[in-house]
Short mmCIF file of C-alpha atoms and ligand atoms in Angstrom, two decimals:
data_model
loop_
_atom_site.label_atom_id
_atom_site.label_comp_id
_atom_site.label_asym_id
_atom_site.label_seq_id
_atom_site.Cartn_x
_atom_site.Cartn_y
_atom_site.Cartn_z
CA MET A 158 102.76 189.84 224.40
CA ARG A 159 102.49 189.96 228.24
CA GLN A 160 103.15 186.10 228.54
CA ARG A 161 106.34 186.67 226.33
CA VAL A 162 107.53 189.32 228.84
CA ILE A 163 106.80 187.05 231.76
CA ILE A 164 108.95 184.31 230.27
CA ALA A 165 111.65 186.69 229.57
CA ILE A 166 111.68 188.07 233.14
CA ALA A 167 111.49 184.51 234.67
CA LEU A 168 114.63 183.61 232.62
CA LEU A 169 116.44 186.87 233.34
CA LEU A 170 116.26 185.93 237.01
CA ASP A 171 118.56 183.11 236.01
CA PRO A 172 116.73 180.25 237.94
CA GLU A 173 117.66 176.64 238.22
CA ILE A 174 114.08 175.61 237.70
CA ILE A 175 111.02 177.09 235.90
CA VAL A 176 107.59 175.79 236.96
CA ALA A 177 105.18 176.71 234.16
CA ASP A 178 101.53 176.01 234.75
CA GLU A 179 99.73 175.92 231.43
CA PRO A 180 101.89 178.80 230.20
CA THR A 181 100.19 179.08 226.81
CA THR A 182 96.62 177.90 227.48
CA ALA A 183 95.22 181.62 227.41
CA LEU A 184 96.96 182.39 224.10
CA ASP A 185 96.22 182.40 220.41
CA VAL A 186 96.98 178.99 218.89
CA THR A 187 99.62 180.44 216.47
CA ILE A 188 101.41 182.25 219.30
CA GLN A 189 101.29 179.04 221.59
CA ALA A 190 103.81 177.31 219.58
CA GLU A 191 106.06 180.17 219.18
CA ILE A 192 106.17 180.73 222.96
CA MET A 193 106.79 177.20 223.65
CA ALA A 194 109.64 177.03 221.38
CA LEU A 195 110.97 180.27 223.01
CA LEU A 196 110.75 178.66 226.38
CA LEU A 197 112.24 175.42 225.23
CA ASP A 198 115.13 177.18 223.53
CA LEU A 199 116.03 179.26 226.63
CA CYS A 200 115.79 176.33 228.87
CA GLU A 201 118.17 174.36 226.78
CA GLN A 202 120.63 177.24 226.27
CA GLU A 203 120.73 178.04 229.96
CA ASN A 204 120.46 174.44 231.16
CA VAL A 205 117.34 175.30 233.26
CA ALA A 206 115.10 172.55 234.53
CA LEU A 207 111.54 172.86 233.50
CA MET A 208 108.36 171.47 234.96
CA LEU A 209 105.83 171.89 232.42
CA ILE A 210 102.10 171.55 233.42
CA THR A 211 99.77 171.23 230.47
CA HIS A 212 96.82 169.27 229.19
CA ASP A 213 98.41 169.06 225.85
CA LEU A 214 100.06 165.61 225.48
CA GLY A 215 101.45 166.60 222.16
CA VAL A 216 103.51 169.26 223.76
CA VAL A 217 104.60 166.94 226.53
CA SER A 218 105.81 164.47 223.96
CA GLN A 219 107.71 167.03 222.06
CA VAL A 220 109.27 169.09 224.88
CA THR A 221 109.84 166.71 227.96
CA GLN A 222 112.19 163.79 228.87
CA ARG A 223 109.98 162.49 231.64
CA MET A 224 106.36 162.98 232.56
CA LEU A 225 103.97 162.49 235.48
CA VAL A 226 100.28 161.52 235.10
CA MET A 227 98.02 162.85 237.74
CA TYR A 228 94.50 161.64 238.75
CA SER A 229 92.45 162.83 241.69
CA GLY A 230 95.55 164.21 243.40
CA ARG A 231 97.75 161.14 242.86
CA ILE A 232 100.49 160.48 240.47
CA ILE A 233 99.21 157.30 238.76
CA GLU A 234 101.96 156.88 236.18
CA GLN A 235 105.43 158.35 235.81
CA GLY A 236 108.61 157.55 233.94
CA PRO A 237 110.39 158.59 230.56
CA THR A 238 108.04 160.32 228.31
CA ARG A 239 108.80 158.36 225.16
CA GLU A 240 108.09 155.12 226.91
CA ILE A 241 104.79 156.30 228.37
CA ILE A 242 103.59 157.86 224.99
CA ASN A 243 104.50 154.82 223.02
CA ASP A 244 103.22 152.17 225.52
CA ALA A 245 101.16 153.66 228.34
CA GLN A 246 100.50 151.23 231.18
CA HIS A 247 97.69 152.80 233.15
CA PRO A 248 94.28 152.70 231.60
CA TYR A 249 93.91 156.48 232.40
CA THR A 250 96.91 157.38 230.46
CA GLN A 251 96.00 155.05 227.66
CA GLY A 252 92.57 156.88 227.63
CA LEU A 253 94.26 160.26 227.32
CA ILE A 254 96.54 159.15 224.54
CA ASN A 255 93.70 157.38 222.59
CA ALA A 256 91.70 160.64 222.84
CA LEU A 257 94.34 162.34 220.74
CA PRO A 258 94.14 161.81 216.95
CA GLN A 259 97.99 162.29 216.21
CA LEU A 260 99.21 160.14 219.14
CA GLY A 261 96.72 157.21 219.20
CA GLU A 262 97.15 154.12 216.97
CA PRO A 263 96.62 155.08 213.34
CA GLY A 264 93.20 154.30 212.09
CA ALA A 265 91.91 153.61 215.65
CA ARG A 266 88.60 155.06 216.47
CA LEU A 267 88.77 158.24 218.41
CA PHE A 268 88.13 157.67 222.07
CA GLN A 269 86.67 159.60 224.85
CA ILE A 270 87.17 158.41 228.55
CA PRO A 271 83.68 158.16 229.92
CA GLY A 272 82.62 160.20 233.01
CA SER A 273 84.73 162.97 234.58
CA MET A 274 87.33 163.63 237.32
CA PRO A 275 85.73 163.34 240.77
CA SER A 276 85.57 166.25 243.09
CA LEU A 277 87.57 166.24 246.27
CA LYS A 278 84.42 165.78 248.30
CA ASN A 279 83.64 162.38 246.44
CA VAL A 280 86.92 160.67 245.82
CA PRO A 281 85.95 157.16 245.06
CA THR A 282 87.42 154.44 247.31
CA GLY A 283 90.16 152.06 246.16
CA CYS A 284 91.57 153.16 242.80
CA PRO A 285 90.06 156.77 242.36
CA PHE A 286 89.75 155.98 238.55
CA HIS A 287 87.57 152.77 239.07
CA PRO A 288 84.10 154.31 238.03
CA ARG A 289 85.53 155.17 234.69
CA CYS A 290 87.78 152.10 234.14
CA THR A 291 86.76 149.17 231.95
CA PHE A 292 89.14 146.73 233.91
CA ALA A 293 87.77 147.60 237.31
CA THR A 294 87.36 144.56 239.67
CA ASP A 295 86.27 144.49 243.38
CA GLN A 296 90.05 144.72 244.43
CA CYS A 297 90.18 148.10 242.51
CA ARG A 298 87.00 149.24 244.27
CA GLN A 299 88.15 148.35 247.69
CA THR A 300 91.92 149.20 248.07
CA MET A 301 94.25 151.68 246.44
CA PRO A 302 96.86 150.10 244.20
CA GLU A 303 100.64 150.48 245.18
CA TYR A 304 103.23 151.55 242.61
CA VAL A 305 104.69 148.71 240.50
CA GLN A 306 107.60 149.08 238.10
CA SER A 307 107.13 148.14 234.49
CA GLY A 308 110.22 148.81 232.48
CA SER A 309 111.46 152.28 233.68
CA VAL A 310 107.74 153.33 234.41
CA ASP A 311 106.17 153.48 237.84
CA VAL A 312 102.42 152.79 237.71
CA ALA A 313 99.64 152.29 240.34
CA CYS A 314 97.19 149.92 238.77
CA TYR A 315 96.06 146.39 239.68
CA GLU A 316 95.60 145.38 236.05
CA VAL A 317 99.24 146.11 235.39
CA SER A 318 100.61 144.67 238.64
CA ASN A 319 98.41 141.46 238.18
CA LEU A 320 99.80 141.14 234.69
CA ILE A 321 103.44 141.48 235.80
CA GLU A 322 102.56 138.91 238.38
CA ARG A 323 101.22 136.37 235.86
CA GLU A 324 104.24 136.86 233.62
CA LYS A 325 106.54 136.16 236.54
CA ARG A 326 104.76 132.98 237.43
CA MET A 327 104.76 131.78 233.78
CA GLN A 328 108.44 132.47 233.54
CA GLU A 329 109.09 130.53 236.75
CA ALA A 330 106.91 127.66 235.59
CA GLU A 331 108.90 127.37 232.26
CA SER A 332 112.43 127.30 234.05
CA MET B 347 128.15 164.62 234.83
CA LYS B 348 125.22 163.66 236.96
CA SER B 349 125.21 164.07 240.71
CA ASP B 350 123.51 161.64 243.03
CA THR B 351 121.14 164.22 244.61
CA PRO B 352 118.42 165.49 242.29
CA LEU B 353 117.95 169.35 242.04
CA LEU B 354 114.47 169.01 243.40
CA GLU B 355 113.03 165.94 245.18
CA VAL B 356 109.36 165.90 246.29
CA LYS B 357 108.80 163.15 248.76
CA ASN B 358 105.36 161.98 249.85
CA LEU B 359 103.72 165.27 249.59
CA ASP B 360 100.26 165.50 251.13
CA VAL B 361 98.29 168.74 250.66
CA ARG B 362 94.83 169.43 252.11
CA PHE B 363 92.19 171.99 252.20
CA ALA B 364 90.54 172.65 255.55
CA VAL B 365 87.00 173.32 254.94
CA ARG B 366 83.80 173.06 257.02
CA GLY B 367 83.03 169.37 257.63
CA GLY B 368 86.67 168.21 257.59
CA ASP B 369 89.77 168.16 255.52
CA LEU B 370 89.74 167.64 251.72
CA THR B 371 92.89 165.81 250.43
CA ALA B 372 94.18 167.52 247.21
CA LEU B 373 97.40 165.83 246.81
CA ARG B 374 98.23 162.38 248.27
CA GLY B 375 101.62 160.80 248.39
CA ILE B 376 103.20 162.91 245.53
CA SER B 377 106.75 161.82 244.96
CA PHE B 378 109.06 162.76 242.04
CA SER B 379 112.43 164.31 241.31
CA LEU B 380 113.82 166.71 238.79
CA ASP B 381 117.48 166.78 237.72
CA LYS B 382 119.44 169.83 236.69
CA GLY B 383 118.42 170.91 233.22
CA GLU B 384 115.78 168.17 232.88
CA ARG B 385 112.37 168.73 231.45
CA LEU B 386 109.37 167.11 233.28
CA GLY B 387 105.91 167.19 231.95
CA LEU B 388 102.85 166.95 234.24
CA VAL B 389 99.47 166.01 232.69
CA GLY B 390 95.93 165.13 233.72
CA GLU B 391 92.54 166.36 233.14
CA SER B 392 91.27 169.59 234.76
CA GLY B 393 90.77 169.05 238.63
CA ALA B 394 93.57 166.37 238.85
CA GLY B 395 95.60 168.70 241.23
CA LYS B 396 98.20 170.06 238.75
CA SER B 397 98.06 173.68 239.81
CA VAL B 398 97.79 172.71 243.47
CA ALA B 399 100.98 170.78 242.95
CA ALA B 400 102.65 173.55 241.27
CA PHE B 401 101.91 176.01 244.01
CA SER B 402 102.80 173.54 246.79
CA ILE B 403 106.31 172.95 245.28
CA LEU B 404 107.08 176.62 246.05
CA ASN B 405 105.23 176.35 249.39
CA LEU B 406 102.68 178.88 247.99
CA ILE B 407 99.52 176.89 248.83
CA ALA B 408 97.17 179.41 250.16
CA ARG B 409 94.71 178.91 252.96
CA PRO B 410 92.65 177.02 253.58
CA GLY B 411 95.11 174.74 251.82
CA TYR B 412 98.17 173.47 253.73
CA ILE B 413 100.93 170.98 253.29
CA ALA B 414 99.93 168.07 255.72
CA GLY B 415 103.05 165.97 255.18
CA GLY B 416 105.98 165.25 253.14
CA GLN B 417 109.14 166.98 251.96
CA ILE B 418 110.13 169.34 249.17
CA LEU B 419 113.86 169.13 248.95
CA PHE B 420 115.56 171.74 246.83
CA GLU B 421 119.26 171.19 246.64
CA GLY B 422 118.65 169.17 249.82
CA ARG B 423 116.82 171.89 251.88
CA ASP B 424 113.22 171.25 252.76
CA LEU B 425 111.11 174.11 251.34
CA ALA B 426 108.08 172.81 253.32
CA ALA B 427 109.83 173.55 256.59
CA MET B 428 111.48 176.78 255.47
CA SER B 429 110.72 180.36 256.86
CA GLU B 430 108.85 182.69 254.70
CA ARG B 431 111.89 184.84 254.54
CA GLU B 432 114.09 182.08 253.25
CA LEU B 433 111.48 181.05 250.70
CA ARG B 434 111.34 184.51 249.37
CA LYS B 435 115.01 184.27 248.46
CA ILE B 436 114.22 181.13 246.53
CA ARG B 437 111.02 181.97 244.69
CA GLY B 438 111.56 183.71 241.49
CA ASN B 439 115.31 183.75 241.81
CA ARG B 440 116.03 180.02 242.14
CA ILE B 441 112.79 178.61 241.16
CA ALA B 442 110.76 180.73 238.81
CA MET B 443 107.12 180.41 237.96
CA ILE B 444 105.08 181.12 234.91
CA PHE B 445 101.28 180.68 235.46
CA GLN B 446 98.44 180.62 233.05
CA ASP B 447 97.10 184.01 234.05
CA PRO B 448 100.16 186.29 233.58
CA MET B 449 98.80 188.74 236.35
CA MET B 450 98.97 185.77 238.94
CA THR B 451 102.84 185.31 238.10
CA LEU B 452 103.52 188.92 239.11
CA ASN B 453 101.10 189.15 242.03
CA PRO B 454 101.34 187.12 244.95
CA VAL B 455 104.71 185.81 244.42
CA LEU B 456 106.98 188.82 243.83
CA SER B 457 105.99 192.42 243.50
CA ILE B 458 106.44 193.70 239.92
CA GLY B 459 109.16 195.95 241.46
CA THR B 460 111.20 193.08 242.83
CA GLN B 461 111.01 191.17 239.44
CA MET B 462 112.06 194.23 237.47
CA VAL B 463 114.76 195.15 239.71
CA GLU B 464 116.23 191.67 239.70
CA ALA B 465 115.89 191.42 235.88
CA ILE B 466 117.55 194.76 235.38
CA LYS B 467 120.27 193.85 237.71
CA HIS B 468 120.83 190.64 235.93
CA ILE B 469 120.78 192.24 232.41
CA VAL B 470 123.47 194.73 233.69
CA GLY B 471 125.39 191.84 235.23
CA SER B 472 125.35 189.67 232.09
CA ALA B 473 126.23 192.58 229.89
CA ARG B 474 129.32 193.30 232.02
CA LYS B 475 130.23 189.59 232.04
CA ARG B 476 130.05 189.70 228.16
CA ARG B 477 132.28 192.66 228.06
CA GLY B 478 134.65 190.83 230.44
CA ILE B 479 134.33 193.28 233.26
CA LEU B 480 133.21 190.55 235.54
CA ARG B 481 134.96 187.25 235.45
N1 ADP C 329 91.21 176.74 247.71
C1 ADP C 329 90.63 175.60 247.45
N2 ADP C 329 89.70 175.03 248.28
C2 ADP C 329 89.07 173.82 248.02
N3 ADP C 329 89.43 173.08 247.02
C3 ADP C 329 90.34 173.50 246.12
C4 ADP C 329 90.88 174.77 246.23
N4 ADP C 329 91.74 175.13 245.20
C5 ADP C 329 91.72 173.89 244.42
N5 ADP C 329 90.83 173.03 244.91
C6 ADP C 329 90.45 171.65 244.33
O1 ADP C 329 91.61 170.98 244.29
C7 ADP C 329 91.43 170.09 243.07
C8 ADP C 329 92.65 170.30 242.28
O2 ADP C 329 92.67 171.51 241.68
P1 ADP C 329 93.74 172.12 240.66
O3 ADP C 329 95.00 171.87 241.17
O4 ADP C 329 93.39 173.52 240.22
O5 ADP C 329 93.49 171.10 239.39
P2 ADP C 329 94.08 171.25 237.87
O6 ADP C 329 95.11 172.39 237.95
O7 ADP C 329 94.84 169.79 237.64
O8 ADP C 329 93.01 171.41 236.92
C9 ADP C 329 90.16 170.47 242.54
O9 ADP C 329 89.30 169.48 242.85
C10 ADP C 329 89.86 171.87 243.05
O10 ADP C 329 88.50 172.05 243.19
S1 SF4 C 330 93.56 149.83 239.42
FE1 SF4 C 330 91.69 148.90 238.54
S2 SF4 C 330 90.26 150.51 238.40
FE2 SF4 C 330 92.24 151.46 238.69
S3 SF4 C 330 93.07 151.87 236.70
FE3 SF4 C 330 93.83 149.77 237.25
S4 SF4 C 330 92.38 148.38 236.46
FE4 SF4 C 330 91.44 150.35 236.33
MG1 MG C 331 95.33 174.10 236.77
#
């Protein structure tokens, strides 16, 4: 109830942007969907921009047009939501998606990313995800990957940038 | 119609916590933009920095946290370099926040009084608008 009031007040203030940090996490599951629908409706009606923070990828895929994926204080992948949900580039994003029964490939075994998010006191060198990544190489352990573009998606991962490089070289060799 | 400048543009944002033994980097090189009416999702496991990012966007990061670099351009003006007085006009009115704990939403950002008064003003305003009293 209180959260409904908060959303109503937030919208009555007629903002251009609403930043919602896990707005339904503390609520009952049945009410979560209702509150989210209310928020979405009102944002659409009033043309309000929404920054929706959630750990629920299902909600993100239903509600948002673009998405950011964060790991250890960095954005590791960002782009159109549909493109990322359908074909995530970063191994961490792939792990998040494969951990969801309804979003992962049908019939695929449910996956859990091993390990956990590092604390700020012990951020790993290089790519911060490397201790949990099955593709990690020495390059990953030593230096932080820069962003590369894959389709409309920006992603910070050597596995991805090396693949793009290989494809480019193959195309050059063919022509 | 899409304008060239996004509504919100965060550029290379660095946020740190000053703790004993040195600074801890909570956000590093965060860059993204948000257009008018666009819906943007932010995901990541617990501890990734999502809430720090949310608070930082409103320049609401509390000590020992601080913005160590970068810009938060709202309609072209940098919230990271704005006075507390100017920020107060933007928070709630132009950029609203809904946080996980409802009490957090009302507490540090705006007093309940301000939010209620603003809300009531608005209700009155839009009722008048509907009745054609205002243009
Ligand atoms: N006041 C603080 N002092 C030191 N570290 C903090 C403080 N607030 C948050 N952190 C750290 O910042 C990191 C990101 O936290 P947070 O933004 O709350 O993550 P999320 O919202 O993604 O779960 C965590 O490692 C957390 O421990
Ligand atoms: S940069 Fe390396 S360690 Fe990091 S996600 Fe990519 S492959 Fe894995
Ligand atoms: Mg949080």
